[in-house]
Coordinates of C-alpha atoms in Angstrom, one line a residue:
X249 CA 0.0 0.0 0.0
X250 CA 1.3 3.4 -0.7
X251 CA 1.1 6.3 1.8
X252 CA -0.2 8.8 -0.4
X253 CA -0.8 13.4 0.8
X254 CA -2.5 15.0 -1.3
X255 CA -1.4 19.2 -1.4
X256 CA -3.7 21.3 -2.0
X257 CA -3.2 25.1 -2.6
X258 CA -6.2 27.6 -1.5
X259 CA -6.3 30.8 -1.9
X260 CA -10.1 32.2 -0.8
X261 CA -11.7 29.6 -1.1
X262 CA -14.2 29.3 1.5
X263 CA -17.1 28.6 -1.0
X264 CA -15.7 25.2 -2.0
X265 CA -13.6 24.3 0.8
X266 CA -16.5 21.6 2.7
X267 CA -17.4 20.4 -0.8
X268 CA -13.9 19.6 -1.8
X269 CA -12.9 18.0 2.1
X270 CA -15.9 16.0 1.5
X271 CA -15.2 14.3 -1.9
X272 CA -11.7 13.8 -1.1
X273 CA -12.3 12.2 2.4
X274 CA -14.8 9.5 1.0
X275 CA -12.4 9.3 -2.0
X276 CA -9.9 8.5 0.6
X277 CA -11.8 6.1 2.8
X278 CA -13.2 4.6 -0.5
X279 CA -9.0 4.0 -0.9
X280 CA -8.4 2.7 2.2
X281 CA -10.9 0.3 2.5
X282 CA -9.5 -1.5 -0.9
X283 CA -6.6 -1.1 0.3
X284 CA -4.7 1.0 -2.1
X285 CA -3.0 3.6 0.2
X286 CA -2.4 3.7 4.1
X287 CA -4.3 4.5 7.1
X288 CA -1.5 7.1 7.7
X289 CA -2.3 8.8 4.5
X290 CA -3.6 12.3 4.7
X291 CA -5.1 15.5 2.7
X292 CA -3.3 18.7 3.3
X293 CA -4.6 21.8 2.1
X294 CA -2.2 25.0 2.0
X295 CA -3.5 28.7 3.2
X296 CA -1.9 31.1 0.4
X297 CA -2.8 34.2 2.7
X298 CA -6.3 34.1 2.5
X299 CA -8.2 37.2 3.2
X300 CA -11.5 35.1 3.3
X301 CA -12.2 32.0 6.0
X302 CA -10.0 29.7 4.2
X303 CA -7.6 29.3 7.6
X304 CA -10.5 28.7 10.0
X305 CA -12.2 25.8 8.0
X306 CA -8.9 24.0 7.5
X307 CA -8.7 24.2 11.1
X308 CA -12.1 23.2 11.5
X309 CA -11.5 20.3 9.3
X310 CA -8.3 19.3 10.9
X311 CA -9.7 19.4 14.5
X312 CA -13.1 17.1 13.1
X313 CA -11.0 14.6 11.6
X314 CA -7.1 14.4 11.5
X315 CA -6.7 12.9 8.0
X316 CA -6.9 16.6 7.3
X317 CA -3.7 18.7 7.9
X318 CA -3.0 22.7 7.1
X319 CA 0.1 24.2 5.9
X320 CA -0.6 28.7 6.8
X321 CA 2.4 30.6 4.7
X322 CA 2.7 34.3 6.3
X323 CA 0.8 35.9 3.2
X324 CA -0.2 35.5 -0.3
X325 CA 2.8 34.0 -2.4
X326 CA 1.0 33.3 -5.9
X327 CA -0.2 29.6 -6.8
X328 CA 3.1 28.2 -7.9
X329 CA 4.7 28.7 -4.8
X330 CA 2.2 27.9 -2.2
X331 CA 2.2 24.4 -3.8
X332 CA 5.9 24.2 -3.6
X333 CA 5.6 24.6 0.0
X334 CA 3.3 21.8 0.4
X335 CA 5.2 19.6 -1.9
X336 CA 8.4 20.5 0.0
X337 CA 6.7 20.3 3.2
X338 CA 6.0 16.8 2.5
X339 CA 8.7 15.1 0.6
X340 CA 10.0 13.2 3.7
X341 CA 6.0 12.6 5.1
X342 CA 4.9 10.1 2.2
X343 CA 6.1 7.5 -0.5
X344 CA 4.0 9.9 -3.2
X345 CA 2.3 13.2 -3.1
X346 CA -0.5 14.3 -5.1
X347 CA -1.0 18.3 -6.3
X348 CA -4.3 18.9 -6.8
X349 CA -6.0 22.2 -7.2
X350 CA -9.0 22.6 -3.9
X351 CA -11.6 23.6 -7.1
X352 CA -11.9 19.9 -8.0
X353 CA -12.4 20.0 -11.3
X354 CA -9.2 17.9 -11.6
X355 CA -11.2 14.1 -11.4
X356 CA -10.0 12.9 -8.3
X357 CA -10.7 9.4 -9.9
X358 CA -7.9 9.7 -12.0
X359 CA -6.1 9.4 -8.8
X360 CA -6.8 5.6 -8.9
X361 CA -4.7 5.5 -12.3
X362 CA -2.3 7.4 -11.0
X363 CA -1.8 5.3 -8.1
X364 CA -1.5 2.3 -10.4
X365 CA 1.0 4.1 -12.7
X366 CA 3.1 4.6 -9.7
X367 CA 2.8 0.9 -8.4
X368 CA 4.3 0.4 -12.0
X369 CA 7.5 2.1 -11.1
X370 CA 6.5 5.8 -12.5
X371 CA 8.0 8.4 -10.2
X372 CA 6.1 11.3 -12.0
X373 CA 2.8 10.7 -13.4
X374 CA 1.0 13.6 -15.0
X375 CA -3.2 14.7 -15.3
X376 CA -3.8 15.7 -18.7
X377 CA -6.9 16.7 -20.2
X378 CA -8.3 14.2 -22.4
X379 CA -10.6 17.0 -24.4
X380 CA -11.9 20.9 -24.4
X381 CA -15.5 20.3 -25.9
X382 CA -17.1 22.3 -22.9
X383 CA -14.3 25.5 -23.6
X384 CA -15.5 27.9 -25.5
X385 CA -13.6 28.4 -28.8
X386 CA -11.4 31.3 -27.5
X387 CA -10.3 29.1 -24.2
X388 CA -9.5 26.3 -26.1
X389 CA -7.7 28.5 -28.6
X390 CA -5.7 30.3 -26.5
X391 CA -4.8 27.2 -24.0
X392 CA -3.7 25.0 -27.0
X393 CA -1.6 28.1 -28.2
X394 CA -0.3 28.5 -24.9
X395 CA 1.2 24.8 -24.8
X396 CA 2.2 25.1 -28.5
X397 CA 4.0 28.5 -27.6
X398 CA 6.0 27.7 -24.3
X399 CA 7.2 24.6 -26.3
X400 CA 8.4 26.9 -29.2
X401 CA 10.0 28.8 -27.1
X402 CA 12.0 26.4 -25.3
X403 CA 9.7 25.6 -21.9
X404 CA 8.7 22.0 -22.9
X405 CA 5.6 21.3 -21.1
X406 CA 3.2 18.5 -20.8
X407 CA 0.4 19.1 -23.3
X408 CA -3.0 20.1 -21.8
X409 CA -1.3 19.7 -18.1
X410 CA -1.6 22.3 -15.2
X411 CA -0.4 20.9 -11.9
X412 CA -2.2 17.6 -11.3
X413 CA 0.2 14.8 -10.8
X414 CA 2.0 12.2 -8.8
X415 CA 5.6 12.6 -7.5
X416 CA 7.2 10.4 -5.8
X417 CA 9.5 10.6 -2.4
X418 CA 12.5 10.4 -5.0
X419 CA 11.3 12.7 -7.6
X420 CA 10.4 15.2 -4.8
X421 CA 13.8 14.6 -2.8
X422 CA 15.1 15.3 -6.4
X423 CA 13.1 18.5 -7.1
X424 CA 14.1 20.0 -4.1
X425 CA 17.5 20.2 -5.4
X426 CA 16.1 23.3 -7.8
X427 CA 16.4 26.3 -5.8
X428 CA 15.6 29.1 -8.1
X429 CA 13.1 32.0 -7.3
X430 CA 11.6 32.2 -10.2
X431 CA 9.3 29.1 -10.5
X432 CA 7.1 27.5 -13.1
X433 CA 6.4 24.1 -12.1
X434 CA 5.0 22.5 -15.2
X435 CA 7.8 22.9 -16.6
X436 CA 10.2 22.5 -14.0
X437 CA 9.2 18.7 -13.4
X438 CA 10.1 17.3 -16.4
X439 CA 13.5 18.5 -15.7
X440 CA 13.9 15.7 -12.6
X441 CA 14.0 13.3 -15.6
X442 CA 12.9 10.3 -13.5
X443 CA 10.3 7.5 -15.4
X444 CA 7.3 9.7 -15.9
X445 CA 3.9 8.3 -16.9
X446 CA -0.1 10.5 -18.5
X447 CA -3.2 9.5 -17.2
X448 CA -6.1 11.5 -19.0
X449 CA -9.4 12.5 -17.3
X450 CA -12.4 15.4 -18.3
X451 CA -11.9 18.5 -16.4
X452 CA -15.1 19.0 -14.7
X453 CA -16.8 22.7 -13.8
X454 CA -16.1 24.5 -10.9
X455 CA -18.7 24.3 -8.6
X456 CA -18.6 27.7 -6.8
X457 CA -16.1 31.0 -6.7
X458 CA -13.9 32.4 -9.7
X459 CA -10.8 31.2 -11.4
X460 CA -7.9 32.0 -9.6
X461 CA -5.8 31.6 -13.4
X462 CA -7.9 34.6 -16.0
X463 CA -6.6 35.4 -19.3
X464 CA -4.0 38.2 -17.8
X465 CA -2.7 35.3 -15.2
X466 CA -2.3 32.8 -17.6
X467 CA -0.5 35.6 -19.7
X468 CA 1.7 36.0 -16.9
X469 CA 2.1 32.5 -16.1
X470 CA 3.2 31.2 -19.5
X471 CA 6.0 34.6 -19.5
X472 CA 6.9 33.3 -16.4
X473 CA 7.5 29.7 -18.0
X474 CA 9.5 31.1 -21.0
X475 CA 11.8 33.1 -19.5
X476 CA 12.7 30.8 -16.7
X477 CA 13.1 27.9 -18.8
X478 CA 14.8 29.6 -21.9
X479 CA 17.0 31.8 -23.7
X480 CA 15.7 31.4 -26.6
X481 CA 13.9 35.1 -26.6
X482 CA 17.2 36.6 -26.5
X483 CA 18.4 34.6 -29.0
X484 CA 15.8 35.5 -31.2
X485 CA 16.4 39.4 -30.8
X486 CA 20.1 38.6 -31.5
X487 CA 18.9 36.3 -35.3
X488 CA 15.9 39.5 -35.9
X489 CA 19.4 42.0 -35.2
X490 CA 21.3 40.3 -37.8
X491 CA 18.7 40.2 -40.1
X492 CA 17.9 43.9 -39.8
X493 CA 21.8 44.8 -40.3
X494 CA 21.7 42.8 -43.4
X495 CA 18.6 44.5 -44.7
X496 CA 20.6 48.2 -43.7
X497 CA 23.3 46.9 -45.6
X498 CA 21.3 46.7 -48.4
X499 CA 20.1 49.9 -47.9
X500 CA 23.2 51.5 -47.8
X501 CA 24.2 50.3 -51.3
X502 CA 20.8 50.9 -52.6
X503 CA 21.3 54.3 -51.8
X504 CA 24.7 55.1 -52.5
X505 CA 23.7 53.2 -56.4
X506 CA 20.8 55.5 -56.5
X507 CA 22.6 59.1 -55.3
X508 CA 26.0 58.2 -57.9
X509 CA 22.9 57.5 -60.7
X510 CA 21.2 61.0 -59.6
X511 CA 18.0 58.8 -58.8
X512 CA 17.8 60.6 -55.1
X513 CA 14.6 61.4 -53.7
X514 CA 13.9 63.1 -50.4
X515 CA 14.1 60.4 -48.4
X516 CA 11.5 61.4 -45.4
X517 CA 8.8 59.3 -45.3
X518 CA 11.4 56.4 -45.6
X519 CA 14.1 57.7 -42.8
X520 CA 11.0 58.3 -40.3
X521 CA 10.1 55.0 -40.7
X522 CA 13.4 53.2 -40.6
X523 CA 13.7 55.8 -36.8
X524 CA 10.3 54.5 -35.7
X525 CA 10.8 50.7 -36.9
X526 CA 14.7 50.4 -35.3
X527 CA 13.2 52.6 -31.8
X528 CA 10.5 50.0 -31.6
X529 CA 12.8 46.9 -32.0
X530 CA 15.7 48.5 -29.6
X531 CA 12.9 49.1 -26.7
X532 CA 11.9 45.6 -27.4
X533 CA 14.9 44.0 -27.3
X534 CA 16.0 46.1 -24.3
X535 CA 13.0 45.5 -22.4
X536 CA 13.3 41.6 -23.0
X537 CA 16.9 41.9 -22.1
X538 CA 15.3 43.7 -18.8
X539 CA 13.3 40.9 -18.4
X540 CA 16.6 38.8 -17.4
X541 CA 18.3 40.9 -16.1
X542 CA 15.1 41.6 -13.4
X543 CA 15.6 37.5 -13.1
X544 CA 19.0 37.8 -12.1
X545 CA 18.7 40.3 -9.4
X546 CA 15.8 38.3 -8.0
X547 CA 18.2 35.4 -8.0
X548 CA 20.9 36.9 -6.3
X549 CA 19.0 38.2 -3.5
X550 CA 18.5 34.5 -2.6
X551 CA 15.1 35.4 -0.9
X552 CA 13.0 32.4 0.5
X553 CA 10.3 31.8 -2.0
X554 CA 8.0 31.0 1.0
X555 CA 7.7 31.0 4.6
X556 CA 5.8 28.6 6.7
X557 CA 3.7 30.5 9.5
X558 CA 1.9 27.6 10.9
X559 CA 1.2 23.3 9.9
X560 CA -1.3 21.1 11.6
X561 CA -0.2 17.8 11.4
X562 CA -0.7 14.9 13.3

């Protein structure tokens, strides 16, 4: 039997936070009773500073039944890194962890499979979407461009996968050995390299409250993935500069060929656009550039990318 934790992250969600204990504690005793994971298993959910009740029902929960254990970081860190506290918080705790996101629209009976992939020897096994039919045409157009994107752009991801999946102690104990600050776990994990394995599930609909991932977070996000994963942006300001000093060394002839031939012409419209065009691509460039630098200097400072203000445990 494995001794399986699930982490959770939360960030205001009191609306779905009974639901979701609910499902996953008959899904759990469902799992016990055939014997598929340990009594000592347990479901930890992790506070990213709240501002609603979030805190006081995981308490609640924990003090009704402790199968239920709380990990409070000292205020809001942003998704990614609330789950690598609970993931980090539990690598020694269990022989495999379980991210899953406290919405539930992740099928928790995929964990079955999962469970089975990792009795198979699989120390990473991934939740991908099987289908989009219920996303409307722009989701499911700008997710599949967001996977087709980061992959272009060096970030190789797991194809219609957020953060549900199965690690193992050794993949985690192996993770933890990745200390940057800037973070982007779906494409982080495929770095440990260890035996990795899909199980596909439908997503479901969340049942209450708001997506904690809109359009301008998933933006963010997938920036996040490129340039923490990559070089290749500032690689490809470096192929667009050559290719632009080639085109002015065109130019340059062109013109000389056409004053020596008395062909001149003013010249304004074309000059002000060559200024505006080569402005635009320099602020570009320098701003990507910016990007890295901004990376660096987050690096350096060596800050702790969370810190642990509280865990109810056993």
């Amino acid at each position: 039997m494995t001794k399986l934790y699930l982490a959770i992250p939360c960030y205001n969600e009191e609306e779905v936070l009974w639901d979701t204990a609910e499902k996953l504690l008959n899904k759990y005793y469902d799992m016990m009773s055939e014997r598929k994971i340990t009594q000592t298993s347990r479901i930890v959910f992790i506070d990213d500073g709240s501002h609603d009740r979030t805190w006081d029902i995981i308490k609640d929960l924990h003090e009704q039944n402790p199968i239920f254990q709380g990990i409070k970081l000292t205020r809001n860190r942003g998704h990614q890194n609330a789950l690598l506290a609970g993931l980090m918080t539990l690598k020694d705790k269990a022989d495999a962890v379980i991210s899953i996101d406290a919405d539930l629209q992740d099928d928790i009976n995929a964990i079955d499979e999962m469970l089975e992939e990792f009795e198979k020897g699989s120390d990473v096994v991934y939740g991908v979407r099987s289908k989009r039919d219920k996303d409307s045409f722009f989701k499911r157009f700008t997710a599949e461009s967001y996977y087709r994107i980061l992959n272009k752009m060096g970030a190789k991801v797991i194809f219609n996968h957020a953060d549900f999946r199965l690690m193992s102690k050794r993949a985690l104990q192996a993770f933890s050995l990745y200390h940057e600050t800037n973070i982007f776990l779906r494409g982080m994990v495929p770095l440990v390299g260890y035996k990795s394995s899909i199980v596909t599930y439908e997503r479901a609909e969340r049942l209450a409250g708001k997506s904690k991932y809109p359009l301008r977070k998933m933006l963010a996000l997938a920036w996040e993935g490129v340039t923490s994963l990559s070089i290749r942006p500032i690689r490809m300001i470096t192929w667009l500069g050559l290719i632009i000093f080639f085109i002015s060394l065109i130019m340059i002839v062109y013109s000389l060929v056409s004053f020596f031939i008395g062909a001149t012409v003013s010249g304004w419209a074309s000059t002000l656009c060559s200024i505006w065009a080569l402005g635009g691509l320099q602020l570009f460039a320098i701003g990507i550039i910016g990007e890295y630098i901004g990376k660096i200097y987050m690096e350096a400072k060596r800050r702790p990318r969370y810190i642990v203000e509280q865990y109810l445990k056993d």
